[in-house]
CSV table of C-alpha atoms in Angstrom, one decimal:
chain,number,residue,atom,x,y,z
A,6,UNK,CA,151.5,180.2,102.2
A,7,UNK,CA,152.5,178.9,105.4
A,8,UNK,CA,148.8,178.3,106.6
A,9,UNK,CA,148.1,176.5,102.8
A,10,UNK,CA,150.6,174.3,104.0
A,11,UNK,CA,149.3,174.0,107.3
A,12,UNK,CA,146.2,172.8,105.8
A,13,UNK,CA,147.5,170.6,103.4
A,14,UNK,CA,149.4,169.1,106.2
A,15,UNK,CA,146.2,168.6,108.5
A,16,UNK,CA,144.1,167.0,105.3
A,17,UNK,CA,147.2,164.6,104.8
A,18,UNK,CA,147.5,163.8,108.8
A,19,UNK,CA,143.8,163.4,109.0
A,20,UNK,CA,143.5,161.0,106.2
A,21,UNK,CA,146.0,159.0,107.4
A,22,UNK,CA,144.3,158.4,110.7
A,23,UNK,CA,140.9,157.7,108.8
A,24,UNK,CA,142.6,154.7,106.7
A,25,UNK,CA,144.1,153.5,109.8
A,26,UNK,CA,141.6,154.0,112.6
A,27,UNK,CA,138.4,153.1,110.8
A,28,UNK,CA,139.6,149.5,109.3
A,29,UNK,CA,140.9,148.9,113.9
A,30,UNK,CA,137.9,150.2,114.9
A,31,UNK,CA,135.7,148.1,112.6
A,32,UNK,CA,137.6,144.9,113.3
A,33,UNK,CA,137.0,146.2,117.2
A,34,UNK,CA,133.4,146.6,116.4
A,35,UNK,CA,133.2,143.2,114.7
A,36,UNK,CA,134.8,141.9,117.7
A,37,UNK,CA,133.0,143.4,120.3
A,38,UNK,CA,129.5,142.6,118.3
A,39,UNK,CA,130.4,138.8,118.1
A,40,UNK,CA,131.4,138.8,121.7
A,41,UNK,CA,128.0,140.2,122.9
A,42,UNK,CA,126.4,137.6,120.6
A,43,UNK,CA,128.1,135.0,121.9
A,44,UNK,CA,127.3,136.0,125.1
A,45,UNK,CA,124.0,136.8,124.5
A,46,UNK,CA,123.3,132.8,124.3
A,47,UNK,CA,125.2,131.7,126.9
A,48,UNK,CA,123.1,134.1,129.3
A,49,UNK,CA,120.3,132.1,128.1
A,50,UNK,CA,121.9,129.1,129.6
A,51,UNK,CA,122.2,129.6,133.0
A,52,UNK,CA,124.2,131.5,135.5
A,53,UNK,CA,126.4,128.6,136.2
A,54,UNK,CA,127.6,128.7,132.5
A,55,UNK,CA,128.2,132.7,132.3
A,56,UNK,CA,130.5,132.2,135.4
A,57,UNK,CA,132.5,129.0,134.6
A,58,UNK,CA,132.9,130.6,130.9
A,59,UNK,CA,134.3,134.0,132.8
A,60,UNK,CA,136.1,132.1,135.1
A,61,UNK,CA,138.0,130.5,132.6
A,62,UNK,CA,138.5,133.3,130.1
A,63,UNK,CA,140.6,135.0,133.3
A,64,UNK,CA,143.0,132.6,132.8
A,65,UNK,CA,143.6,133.4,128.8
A,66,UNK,CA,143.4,136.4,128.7
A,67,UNK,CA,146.8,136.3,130.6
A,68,UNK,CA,148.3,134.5,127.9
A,69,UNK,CA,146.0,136.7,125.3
A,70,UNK,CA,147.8,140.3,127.3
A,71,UNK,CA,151.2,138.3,127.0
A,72,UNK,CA,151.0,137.8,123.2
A,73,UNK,CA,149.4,141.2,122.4
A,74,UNK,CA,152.1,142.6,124.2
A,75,UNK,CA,154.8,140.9,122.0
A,76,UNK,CA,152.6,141.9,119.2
A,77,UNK,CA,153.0,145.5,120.0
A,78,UNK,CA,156.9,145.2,120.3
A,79,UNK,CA,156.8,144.1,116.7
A,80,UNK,CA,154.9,146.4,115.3
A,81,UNK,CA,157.2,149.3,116.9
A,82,UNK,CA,160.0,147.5,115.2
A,83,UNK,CA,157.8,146.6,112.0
A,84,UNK,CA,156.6,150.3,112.1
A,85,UNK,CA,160.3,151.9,112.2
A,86,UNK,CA,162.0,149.3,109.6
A,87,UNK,CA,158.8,150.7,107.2
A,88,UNK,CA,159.3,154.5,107.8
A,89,UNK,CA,163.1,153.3,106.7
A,90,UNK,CA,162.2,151.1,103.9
A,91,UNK,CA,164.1,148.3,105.3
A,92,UNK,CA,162.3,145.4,104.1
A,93,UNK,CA,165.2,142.8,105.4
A,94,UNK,CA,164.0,144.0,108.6
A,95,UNK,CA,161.0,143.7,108.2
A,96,UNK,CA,161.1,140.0,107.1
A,97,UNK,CA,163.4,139.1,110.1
A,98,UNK,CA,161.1,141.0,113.0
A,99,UNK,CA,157.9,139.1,111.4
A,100,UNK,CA,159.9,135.6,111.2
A,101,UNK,CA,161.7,135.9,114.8
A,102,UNK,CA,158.5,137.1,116.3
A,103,UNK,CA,156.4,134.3,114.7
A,104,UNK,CA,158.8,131.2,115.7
A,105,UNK,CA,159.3,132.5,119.4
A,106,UNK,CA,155.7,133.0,120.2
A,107,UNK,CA,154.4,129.7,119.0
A,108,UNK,CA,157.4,127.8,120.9
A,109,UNK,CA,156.1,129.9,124.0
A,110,UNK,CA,152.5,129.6,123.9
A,111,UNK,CA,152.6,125.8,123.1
A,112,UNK,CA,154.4,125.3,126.5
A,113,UNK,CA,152.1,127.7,128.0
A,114,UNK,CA,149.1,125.7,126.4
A,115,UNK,CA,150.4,122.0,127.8
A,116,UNK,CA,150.2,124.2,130.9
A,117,UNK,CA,146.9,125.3,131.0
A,118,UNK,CA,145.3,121.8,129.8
A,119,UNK,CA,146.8,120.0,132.2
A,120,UNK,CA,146.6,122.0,135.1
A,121,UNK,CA,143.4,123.6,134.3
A,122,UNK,CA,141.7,122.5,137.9
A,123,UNK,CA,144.4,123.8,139.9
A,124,UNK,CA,144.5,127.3,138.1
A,125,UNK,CA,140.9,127.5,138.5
A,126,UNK,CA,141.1,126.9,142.1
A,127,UNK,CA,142.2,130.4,142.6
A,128,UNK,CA,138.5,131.3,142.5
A,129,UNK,CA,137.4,129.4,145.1
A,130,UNK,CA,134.4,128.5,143.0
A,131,UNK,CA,131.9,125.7,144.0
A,132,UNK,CA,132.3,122.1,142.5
A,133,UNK,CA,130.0,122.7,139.5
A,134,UNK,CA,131.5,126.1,137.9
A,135,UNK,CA,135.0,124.2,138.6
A,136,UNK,CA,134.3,121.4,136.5
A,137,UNK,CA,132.6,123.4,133.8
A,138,UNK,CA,135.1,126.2,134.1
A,139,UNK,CA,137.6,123.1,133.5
A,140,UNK,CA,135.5,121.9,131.0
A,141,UNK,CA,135.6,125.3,128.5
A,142,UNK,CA,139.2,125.9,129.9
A,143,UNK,CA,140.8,122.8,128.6
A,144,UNK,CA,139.2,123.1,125.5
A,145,UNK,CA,140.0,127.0,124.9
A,146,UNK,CA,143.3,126.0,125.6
A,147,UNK,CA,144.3,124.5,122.1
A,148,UNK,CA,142.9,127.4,120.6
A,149,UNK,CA,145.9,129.6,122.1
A,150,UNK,CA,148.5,129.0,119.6
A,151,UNK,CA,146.4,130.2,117.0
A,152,UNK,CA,145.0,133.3,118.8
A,153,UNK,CA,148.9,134.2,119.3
A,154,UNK,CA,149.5,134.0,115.4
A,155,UNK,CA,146.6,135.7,114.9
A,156,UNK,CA,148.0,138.7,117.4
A,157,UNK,CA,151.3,138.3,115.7
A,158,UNK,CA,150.2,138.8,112.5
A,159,UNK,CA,147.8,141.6,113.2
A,160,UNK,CA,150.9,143.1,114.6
A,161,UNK,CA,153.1,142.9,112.0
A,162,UNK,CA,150.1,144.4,109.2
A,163,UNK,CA,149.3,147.1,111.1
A,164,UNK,CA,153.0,148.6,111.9
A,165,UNK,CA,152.8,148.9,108.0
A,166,UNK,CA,150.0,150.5,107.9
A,167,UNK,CA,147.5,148.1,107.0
A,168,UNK,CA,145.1,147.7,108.9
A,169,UNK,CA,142.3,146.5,106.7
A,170,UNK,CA,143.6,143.1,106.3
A,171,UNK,CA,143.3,142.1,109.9
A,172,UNK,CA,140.2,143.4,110.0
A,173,UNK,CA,138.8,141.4,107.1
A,174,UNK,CA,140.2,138.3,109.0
A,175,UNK,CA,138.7,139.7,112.0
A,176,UNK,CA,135.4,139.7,110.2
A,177,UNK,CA,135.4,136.1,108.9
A,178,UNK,CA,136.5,134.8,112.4
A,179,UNK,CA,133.7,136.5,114.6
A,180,UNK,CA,131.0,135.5,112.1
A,181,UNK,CA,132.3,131.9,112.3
A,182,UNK,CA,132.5,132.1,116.1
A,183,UNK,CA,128.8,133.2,115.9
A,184,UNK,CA,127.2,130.7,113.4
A,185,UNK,CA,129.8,127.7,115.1
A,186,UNK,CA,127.7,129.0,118.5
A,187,UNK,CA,124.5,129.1,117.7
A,188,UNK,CA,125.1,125.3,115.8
A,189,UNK,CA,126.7,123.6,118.9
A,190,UNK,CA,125.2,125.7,121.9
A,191,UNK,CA,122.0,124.9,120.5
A,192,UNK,CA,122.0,122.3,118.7
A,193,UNK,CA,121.1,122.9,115.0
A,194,UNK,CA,121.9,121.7,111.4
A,195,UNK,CA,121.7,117.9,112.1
A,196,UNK,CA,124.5,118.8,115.6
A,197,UNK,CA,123.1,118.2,119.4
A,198,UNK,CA,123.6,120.7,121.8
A,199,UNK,CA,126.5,121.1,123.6
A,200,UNK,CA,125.9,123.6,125.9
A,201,UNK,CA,129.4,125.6,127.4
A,202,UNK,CA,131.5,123.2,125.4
A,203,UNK,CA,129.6,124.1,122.3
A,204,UNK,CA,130.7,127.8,122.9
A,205,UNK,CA,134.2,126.6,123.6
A,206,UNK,CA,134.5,124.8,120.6
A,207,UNK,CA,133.6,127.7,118.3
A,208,UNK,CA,136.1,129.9,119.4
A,209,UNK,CA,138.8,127.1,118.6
A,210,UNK,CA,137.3,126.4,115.6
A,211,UNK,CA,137.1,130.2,114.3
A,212,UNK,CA,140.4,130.9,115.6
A,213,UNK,CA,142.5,127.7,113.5
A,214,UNK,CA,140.8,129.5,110.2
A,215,UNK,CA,141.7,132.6,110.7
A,216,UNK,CA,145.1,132.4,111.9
A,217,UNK,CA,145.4,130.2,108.4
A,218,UNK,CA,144.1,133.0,106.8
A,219,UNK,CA,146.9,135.0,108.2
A,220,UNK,CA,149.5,133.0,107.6
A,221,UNK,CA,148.5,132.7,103.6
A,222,UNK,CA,148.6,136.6,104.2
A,223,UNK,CA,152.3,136.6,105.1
A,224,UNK,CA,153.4,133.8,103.0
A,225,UNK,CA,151.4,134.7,100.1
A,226,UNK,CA,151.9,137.0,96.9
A,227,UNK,CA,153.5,140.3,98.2
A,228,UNK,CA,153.6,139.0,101.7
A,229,UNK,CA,156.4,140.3,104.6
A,230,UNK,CA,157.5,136.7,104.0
A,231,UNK,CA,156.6,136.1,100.6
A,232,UNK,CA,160.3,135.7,99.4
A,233,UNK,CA,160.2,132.0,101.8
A,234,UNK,CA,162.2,131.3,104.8
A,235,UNK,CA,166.0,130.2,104.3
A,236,UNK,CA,166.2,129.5,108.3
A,237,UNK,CA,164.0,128.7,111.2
A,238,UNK,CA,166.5,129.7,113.6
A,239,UNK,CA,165.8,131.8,116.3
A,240,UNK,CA,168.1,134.7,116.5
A,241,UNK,CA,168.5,135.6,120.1
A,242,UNK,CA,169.9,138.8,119.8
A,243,UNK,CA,166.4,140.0,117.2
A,244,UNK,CA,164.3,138.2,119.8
A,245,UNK,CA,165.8,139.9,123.1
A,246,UNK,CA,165.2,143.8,121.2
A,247,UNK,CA,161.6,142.6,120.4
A,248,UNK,CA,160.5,141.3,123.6
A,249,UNK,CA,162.3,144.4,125.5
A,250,UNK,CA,160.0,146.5,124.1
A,251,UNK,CA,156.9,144.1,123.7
A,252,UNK,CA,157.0,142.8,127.5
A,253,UNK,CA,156.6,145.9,129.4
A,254,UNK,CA,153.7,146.2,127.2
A,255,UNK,CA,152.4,142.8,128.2
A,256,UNK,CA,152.8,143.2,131.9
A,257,UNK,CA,150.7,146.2,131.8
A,258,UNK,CA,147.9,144.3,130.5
A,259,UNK,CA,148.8,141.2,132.8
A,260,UNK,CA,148.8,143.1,136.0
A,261,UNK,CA,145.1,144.3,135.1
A,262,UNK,CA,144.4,140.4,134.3
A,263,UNK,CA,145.9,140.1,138.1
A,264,UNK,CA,143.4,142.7,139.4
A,265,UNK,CA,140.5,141.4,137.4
A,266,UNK,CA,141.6,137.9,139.1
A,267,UNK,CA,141.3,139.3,142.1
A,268,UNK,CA,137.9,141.0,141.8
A,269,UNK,CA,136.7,138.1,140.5
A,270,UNK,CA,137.4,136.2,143.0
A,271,UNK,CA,136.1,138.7,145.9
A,272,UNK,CA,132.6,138.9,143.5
A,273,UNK,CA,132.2,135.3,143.2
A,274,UNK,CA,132.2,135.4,147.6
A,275,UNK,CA,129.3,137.3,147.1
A,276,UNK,CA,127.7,134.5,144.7
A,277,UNK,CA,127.1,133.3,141.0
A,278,UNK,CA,124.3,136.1,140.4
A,279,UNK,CA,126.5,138.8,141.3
A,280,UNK,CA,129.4,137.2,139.4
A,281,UNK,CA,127.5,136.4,136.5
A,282,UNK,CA,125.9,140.2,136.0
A,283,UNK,CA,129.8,141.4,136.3
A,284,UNK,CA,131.0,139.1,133.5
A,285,UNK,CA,128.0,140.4,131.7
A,286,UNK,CA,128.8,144.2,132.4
A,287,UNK,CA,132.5,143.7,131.5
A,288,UNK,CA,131.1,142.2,127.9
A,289,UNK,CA,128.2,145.5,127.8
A,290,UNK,CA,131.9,147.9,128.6
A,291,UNK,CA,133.4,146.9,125.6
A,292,UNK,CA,130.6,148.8,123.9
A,293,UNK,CA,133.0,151.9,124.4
A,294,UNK,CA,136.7,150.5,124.9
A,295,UNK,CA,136.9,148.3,121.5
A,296,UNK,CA,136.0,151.1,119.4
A,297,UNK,CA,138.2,153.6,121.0
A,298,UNK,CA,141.2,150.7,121.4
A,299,UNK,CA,142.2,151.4,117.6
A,300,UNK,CA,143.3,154.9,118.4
A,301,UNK,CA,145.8,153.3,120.4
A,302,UNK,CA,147.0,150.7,117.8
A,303,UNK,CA,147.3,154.2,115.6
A,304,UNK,CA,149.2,155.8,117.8
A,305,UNK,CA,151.8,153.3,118.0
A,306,UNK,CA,152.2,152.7,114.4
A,307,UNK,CA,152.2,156.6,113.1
A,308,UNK,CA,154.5,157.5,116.1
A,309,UNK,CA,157.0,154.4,115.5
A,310,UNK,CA,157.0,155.1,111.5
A,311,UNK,CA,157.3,159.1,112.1
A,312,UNK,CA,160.3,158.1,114.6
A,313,UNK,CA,161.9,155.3,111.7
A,314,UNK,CA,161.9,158.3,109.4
A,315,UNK,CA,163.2,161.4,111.2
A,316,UNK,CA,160.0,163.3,111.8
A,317,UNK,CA,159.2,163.8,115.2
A,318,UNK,CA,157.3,166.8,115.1
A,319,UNK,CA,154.8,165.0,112.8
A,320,UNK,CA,154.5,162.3,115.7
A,321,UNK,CA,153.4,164.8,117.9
A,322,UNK,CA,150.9,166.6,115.5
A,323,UNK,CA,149.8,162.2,114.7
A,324,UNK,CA,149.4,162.1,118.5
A,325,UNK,CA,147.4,165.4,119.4
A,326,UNK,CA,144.2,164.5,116.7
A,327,UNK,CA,144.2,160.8,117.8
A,328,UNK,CA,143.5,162.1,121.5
A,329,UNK,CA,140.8,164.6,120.0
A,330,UNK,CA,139.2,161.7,118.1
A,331,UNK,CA,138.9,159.0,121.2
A,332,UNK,CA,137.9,161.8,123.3
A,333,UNK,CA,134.7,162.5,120.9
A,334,UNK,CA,134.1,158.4,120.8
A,335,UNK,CA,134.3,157.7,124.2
A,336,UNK,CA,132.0,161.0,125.2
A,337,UNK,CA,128.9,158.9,123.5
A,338,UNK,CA,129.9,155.6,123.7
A,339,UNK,CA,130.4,156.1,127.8
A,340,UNK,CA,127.2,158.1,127.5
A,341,UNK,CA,125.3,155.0,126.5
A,342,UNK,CA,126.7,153.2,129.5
A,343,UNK,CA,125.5,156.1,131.9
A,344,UNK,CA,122.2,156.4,130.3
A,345,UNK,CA,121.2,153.2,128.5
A,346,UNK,CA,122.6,150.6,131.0
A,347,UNK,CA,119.1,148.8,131.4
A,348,UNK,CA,118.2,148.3,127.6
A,349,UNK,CA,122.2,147.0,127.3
A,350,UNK,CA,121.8,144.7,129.9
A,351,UNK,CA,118.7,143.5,129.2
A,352,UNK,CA,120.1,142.4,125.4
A,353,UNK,CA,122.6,139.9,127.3
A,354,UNK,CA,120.1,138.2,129.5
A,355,UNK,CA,116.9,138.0,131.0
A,356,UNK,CA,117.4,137.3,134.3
A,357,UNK,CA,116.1,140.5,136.2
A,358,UNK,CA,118.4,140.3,139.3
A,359,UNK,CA,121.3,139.7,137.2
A,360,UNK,CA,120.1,142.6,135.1
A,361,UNK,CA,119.5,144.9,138.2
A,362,UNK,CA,123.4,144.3,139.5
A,363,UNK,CA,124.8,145.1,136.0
A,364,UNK,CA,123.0,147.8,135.7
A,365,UNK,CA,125.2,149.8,138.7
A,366,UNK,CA,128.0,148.5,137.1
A,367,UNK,CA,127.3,150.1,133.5
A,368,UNK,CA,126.5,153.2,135.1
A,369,UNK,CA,129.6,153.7,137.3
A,370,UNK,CA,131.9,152.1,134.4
A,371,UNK,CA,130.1,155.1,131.9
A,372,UNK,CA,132.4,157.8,133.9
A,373,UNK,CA,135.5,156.0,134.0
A,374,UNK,CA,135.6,155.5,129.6
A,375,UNK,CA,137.2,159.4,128.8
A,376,UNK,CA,140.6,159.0,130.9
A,377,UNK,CA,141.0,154.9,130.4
A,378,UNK,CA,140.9,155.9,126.3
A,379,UNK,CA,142.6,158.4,126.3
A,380,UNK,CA,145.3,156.8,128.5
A,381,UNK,CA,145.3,153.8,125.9
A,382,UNK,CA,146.2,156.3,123.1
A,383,UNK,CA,149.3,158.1,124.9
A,384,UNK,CA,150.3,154.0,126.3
A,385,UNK,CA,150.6,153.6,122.5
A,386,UNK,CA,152.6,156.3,121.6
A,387,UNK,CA,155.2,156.1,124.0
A,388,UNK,CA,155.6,152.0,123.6
């Protein structure tokens, strides 16, 4: 009897994890897939353009590690109010969480556009990938405050449980990004090309829509916030609790946007080549982190709705199969980097020299996949 349970258990556990982990790790896919097509034709641009667009994307993806960060914090919160069925709480983590980012990014944004040349200057890059780095920079920049509500709401859906909505947002956003690329980096349907700023502009572009999308999620029929908003208040004591837990979150992730700052900066010393293959092999990498990344979102919802409810043995049975299953994924998908770092490479560009340097960086990043996963799923489970 006890092993029937057992069993019964398991099959419930598992399935869980399925309808959680394969909508993430689509919508990582999806990601990941746009990403190296958008890459893909800036490579064929030149090596001037890889490096002013990785140049630039150092810069937000410290805003991008603060906001997913804050996202995380509410869906711990969002998570534990579910496992309690304490919708109120719900509604107020979403709405306090909303209203605080946006305030916060859209000083952060003013920031970035205006001192876009000076932040760039960090990097010690030569006078054309500064101006072209500015260039994609300033332009990225108003796409920030919809990137964060896009984060936030992602957030939010997943600490219930639902995970297939962002990805189907996910989806219509990185095709957009892909078919706004190829129109204004190249110049089609009746548009001239525009090069970097073409690329720039597509990411802004697919980012408004889908954090529209998102919001007619939450404001719509059975949406968190589908009963309307009676005050947009911020309620210091609800944003303080969120952004305890969110921030140590986001200073993990910012103090590897430091370190990636830093290596960029000692690369590009060694010239735009060298620095352009590295912005290539960090796009090639994501062929194992973003489909492993949604055991970690997992983690953190199952263990924060198994804590709102009382269960914390089940947390721990959650946690044990989430490590088995990015330990399988990131077996072969860091096999691919070890063995097939030529033929990845060579998808991204075809400049051989810039091919040969990525090549030793595939290959050395291949061993290093198994413990950064698997660190990424426990990281979730104890935020």
């Amino acid at each position: 009897m006890s092993r029937e349970l057992d069993r019964k258990e398991n099959a419930i556990i598992r399935n869980k994890i399925l309808s959680m982990i394969l909508p993430v790790t689509m919508e990582n896919i999806l990601q990941m897939l746009a990403g190296f097509v958008s890459m893909a034709m800036i490579g064929h641009i030149d090596a001037v353009a890889i490096g002013s667009l990785g140049i630039s994307t150092r810069i937000t993806q410290i805003v991008w590690a603060l906001f997913k960060g804050i996202a995380t914090g509410a869906s711990v919160f969002i998570a534990q109010a579910y496992g309690a069925n304490n919708q109120e709480k719900m509604r107020k983590v979403t709405l306090q969480t909303l209203l605080s980012s946006i305030i916060l990014v859209c000083i952060l944004q003013q920031l970035i556009f205006w001192k876009a040349p000076l932040l760039l200057k960090v990097f010690n890059p030569r006078y054309a990938l500064l101006q072209n780095g500015t260039t994609h920079l300033r332009i990225v920049s108003w796409g920030l405050p919809f990137l964060t509500i896009i984060l936030i709401v992602a957030g939010v859906l997943q600490g219930t449980g639902n995970a297939k909505t962002p990805m189907k947002i996910a989806l219509i956003m990185n095709l957009l990004n892909v078919v706004f690329s190829y129109t204004f980096i190249f110049g089609h349907f009746g548009f001239k090309a525009m090069g970097l700023k073409g690329a720039a502009l597509s990411t802004v572009l697919s980012q408004v829509i889908a954090a529209l999308l998102d919001l007619w999620v939450l404001f719509g029929r059975d949406g968190i916030l589908s009963y309307g908003i009676s005050s947009f208040k911020l309620d210091r004591e609800e944003v303080v609790s969120i952004y305890k837990v969110g921030l140590p979150s986001s200073f993990e992730s910012i103090f590897w946007q430091i370190a990636a700052i830093i290596i960029t900066k000692v690369i590009l010393s060694y010239g735009e080549v060298a620095f352009a293959a590295y912005q290539l092999g960090l796009q090639a990498e994501s062929i194992s982190y973003m489909p492993a990344a949604g055991f970690g979102v997992a983690a953190t919802t199952f263990i924060g709705q198994t804590l709102g409810s009382g269960e914390g043995d089940l947390g721990r049975k959650y946690l044990k199969k989430l490590i088995k299953g990015t330990a399988i994924i990131s077996i072969f998908t860091g096999g691919a980097l070890i063995f097939f770092p030529g033929k990845i490479m060579g998808i991204l560009t075809d400049d051989s020299e810039v091919v040969k340097i990525g090549i030793s960086y595939l290959f050395v990043m291949g061993f290093a996949q198994l413990p950064l996963n698997v660190a990424g799923v426990i990281n979730g489970a104890l935020r």
